[in-house]
Coordinates of N, CA and C in Angstrom, one line a residue:
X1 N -32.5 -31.4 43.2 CA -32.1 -30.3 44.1 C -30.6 -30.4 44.5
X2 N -30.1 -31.6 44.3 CA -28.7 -31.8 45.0 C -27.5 -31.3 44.4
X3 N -28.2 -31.1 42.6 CA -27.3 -30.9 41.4 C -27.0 -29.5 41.7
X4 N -28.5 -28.6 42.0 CA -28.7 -27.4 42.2 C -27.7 -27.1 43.3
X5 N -27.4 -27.5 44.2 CA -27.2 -26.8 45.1 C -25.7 -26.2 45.2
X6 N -24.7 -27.0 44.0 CA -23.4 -27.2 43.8 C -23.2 -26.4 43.1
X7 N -24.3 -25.3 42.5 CA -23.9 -24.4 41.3 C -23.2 -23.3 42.0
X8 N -22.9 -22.2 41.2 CA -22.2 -21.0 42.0 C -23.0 -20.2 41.0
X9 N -24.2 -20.1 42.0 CA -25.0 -18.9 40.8 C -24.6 -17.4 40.5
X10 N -24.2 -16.8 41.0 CA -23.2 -15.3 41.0 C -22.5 -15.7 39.9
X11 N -21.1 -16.4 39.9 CA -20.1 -16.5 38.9 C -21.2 -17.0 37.3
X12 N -21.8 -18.1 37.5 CA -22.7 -18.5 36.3 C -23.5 -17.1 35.6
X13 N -24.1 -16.0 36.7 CA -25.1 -15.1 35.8 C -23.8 -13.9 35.4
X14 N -22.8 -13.8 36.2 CA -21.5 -13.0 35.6 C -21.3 -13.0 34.0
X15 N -20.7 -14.5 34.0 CA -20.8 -15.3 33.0 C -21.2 -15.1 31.9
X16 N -22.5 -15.3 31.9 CA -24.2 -15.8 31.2 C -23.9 -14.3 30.4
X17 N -23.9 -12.9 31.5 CA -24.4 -11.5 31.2 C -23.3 -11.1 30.0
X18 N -22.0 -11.7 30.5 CA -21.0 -10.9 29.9 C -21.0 -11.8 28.7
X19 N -21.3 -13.1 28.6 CA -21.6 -13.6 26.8 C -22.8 -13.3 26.6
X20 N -23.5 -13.1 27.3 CA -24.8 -12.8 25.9 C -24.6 -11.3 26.2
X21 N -24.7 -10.3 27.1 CA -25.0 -9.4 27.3 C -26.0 -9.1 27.8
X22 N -26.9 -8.1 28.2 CA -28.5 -7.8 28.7 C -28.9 -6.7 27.9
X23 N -28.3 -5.8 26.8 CA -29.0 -4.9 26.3 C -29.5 -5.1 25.2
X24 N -29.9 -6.3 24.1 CA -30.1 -6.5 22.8 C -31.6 -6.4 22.7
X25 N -32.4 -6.4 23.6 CA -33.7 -6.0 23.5 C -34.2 -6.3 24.9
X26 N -35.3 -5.0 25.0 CA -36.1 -4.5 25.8 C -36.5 -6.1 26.9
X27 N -36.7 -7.3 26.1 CA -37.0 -8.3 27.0 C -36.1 -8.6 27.8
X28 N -34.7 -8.9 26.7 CA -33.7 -9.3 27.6 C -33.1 -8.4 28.7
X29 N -33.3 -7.1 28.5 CA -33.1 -6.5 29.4 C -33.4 -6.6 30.7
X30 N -35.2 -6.5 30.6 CA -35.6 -6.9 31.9 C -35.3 -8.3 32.4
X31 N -35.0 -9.2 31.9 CA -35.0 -10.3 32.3 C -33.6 -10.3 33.0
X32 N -32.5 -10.0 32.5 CA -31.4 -9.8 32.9 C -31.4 -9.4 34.2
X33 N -32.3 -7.8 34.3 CA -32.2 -7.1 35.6 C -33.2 -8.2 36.6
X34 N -34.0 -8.5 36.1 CA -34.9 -9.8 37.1 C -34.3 -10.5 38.1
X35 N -32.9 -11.3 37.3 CA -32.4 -12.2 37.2 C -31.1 -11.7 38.4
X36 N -30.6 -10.4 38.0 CA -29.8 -9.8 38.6 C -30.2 -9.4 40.2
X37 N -31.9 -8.9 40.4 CA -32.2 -8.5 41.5 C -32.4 -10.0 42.2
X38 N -32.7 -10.7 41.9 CA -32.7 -12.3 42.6 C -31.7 -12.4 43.3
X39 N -30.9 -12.1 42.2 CA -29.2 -12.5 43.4 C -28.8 -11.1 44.4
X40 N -29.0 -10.1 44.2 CA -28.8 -9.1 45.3 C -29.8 -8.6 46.3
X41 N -31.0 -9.3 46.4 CA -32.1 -9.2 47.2 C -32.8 -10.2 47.3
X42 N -32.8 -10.6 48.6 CA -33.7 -11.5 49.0 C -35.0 -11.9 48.7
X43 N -34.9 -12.4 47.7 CA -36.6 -12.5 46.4 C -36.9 -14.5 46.4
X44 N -37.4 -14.6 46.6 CA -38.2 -16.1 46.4 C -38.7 -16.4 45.5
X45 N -39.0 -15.9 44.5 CA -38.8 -16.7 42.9 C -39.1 -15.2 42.0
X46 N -39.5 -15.5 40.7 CA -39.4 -14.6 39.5 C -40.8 -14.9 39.1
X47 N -41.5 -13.9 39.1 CA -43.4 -13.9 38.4 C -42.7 -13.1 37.0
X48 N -43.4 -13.7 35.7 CA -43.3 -13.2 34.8 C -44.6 -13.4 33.9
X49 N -44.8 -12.6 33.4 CA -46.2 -12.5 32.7 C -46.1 -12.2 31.2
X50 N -46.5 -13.0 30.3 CA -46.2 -13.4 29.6 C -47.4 -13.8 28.3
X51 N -47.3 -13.1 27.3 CA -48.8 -14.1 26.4 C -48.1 -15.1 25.5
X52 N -46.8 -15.6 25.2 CA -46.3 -16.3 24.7 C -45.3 -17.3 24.8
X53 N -44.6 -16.9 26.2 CA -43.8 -17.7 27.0 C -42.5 -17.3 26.8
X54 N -41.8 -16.6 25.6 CA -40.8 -15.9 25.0 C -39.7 -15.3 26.7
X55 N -40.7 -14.3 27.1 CA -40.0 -13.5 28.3 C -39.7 -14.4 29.0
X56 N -40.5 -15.3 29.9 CA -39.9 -16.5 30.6 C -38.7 -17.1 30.2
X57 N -38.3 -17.7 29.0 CA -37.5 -18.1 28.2 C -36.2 -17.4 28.6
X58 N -36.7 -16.6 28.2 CA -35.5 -15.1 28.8 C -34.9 -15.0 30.0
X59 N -36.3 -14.9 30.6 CA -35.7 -15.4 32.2 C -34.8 -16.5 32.6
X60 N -35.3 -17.6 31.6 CA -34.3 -18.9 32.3 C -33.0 -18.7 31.8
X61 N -32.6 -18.3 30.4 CA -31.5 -18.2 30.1 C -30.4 -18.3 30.8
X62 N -30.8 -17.3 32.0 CA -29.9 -16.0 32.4 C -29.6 -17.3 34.3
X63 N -30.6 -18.2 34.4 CA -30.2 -19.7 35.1 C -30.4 -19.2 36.5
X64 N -31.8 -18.4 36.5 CA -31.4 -17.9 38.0 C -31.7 -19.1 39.3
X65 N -31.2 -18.5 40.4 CA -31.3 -19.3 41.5 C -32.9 -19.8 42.4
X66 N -33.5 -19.2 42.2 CA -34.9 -19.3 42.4 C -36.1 -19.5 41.4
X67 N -37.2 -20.0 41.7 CA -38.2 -20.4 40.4 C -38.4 -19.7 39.7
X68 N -38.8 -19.7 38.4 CA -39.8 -18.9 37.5 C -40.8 -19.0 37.3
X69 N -41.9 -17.9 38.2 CA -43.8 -18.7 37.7 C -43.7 -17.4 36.8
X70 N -44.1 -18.1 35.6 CA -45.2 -18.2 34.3 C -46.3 -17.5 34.4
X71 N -47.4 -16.3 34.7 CA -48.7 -16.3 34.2 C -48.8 -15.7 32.3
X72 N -49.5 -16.7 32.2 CA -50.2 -16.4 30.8 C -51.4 -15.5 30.7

């Protein structure tokens, strides 16, 4: 948690968005915007639902600042 806390998560998903991008598919997309609303609204983690774990994946990518729960 100590590592975490030194990150500058804004500049990192700036970052992240502008080298990968968020529009190459429909997943990454939402994951992007997920990831994006985390940081401009006060949200406590990211639910992502999922039958293969792919979206999730997506999700982390993008390094957000709060958890990612998983339902399968």
């Amino acid at each position: 948690l100590e590592a975490e806390s030194t990150i500058a998560y804004v500049p990192l998903f700036e970052e992240l968005r502008t080298w990968m991008g968020c529009s190459r598919t429909v997943t990454e997309t939402v994951a992007c915007s997920a990831v994006n609303a985390s940081l401009e609204h006060y949200i406590q983690a990211i639910i992502v639902l999922t039958s293969t774990g792919n979206t999730a994946r997506r999700v982390a990518q993008f390094r957000p600042q709060v958890p990612i729960i998983t339902v399968t």
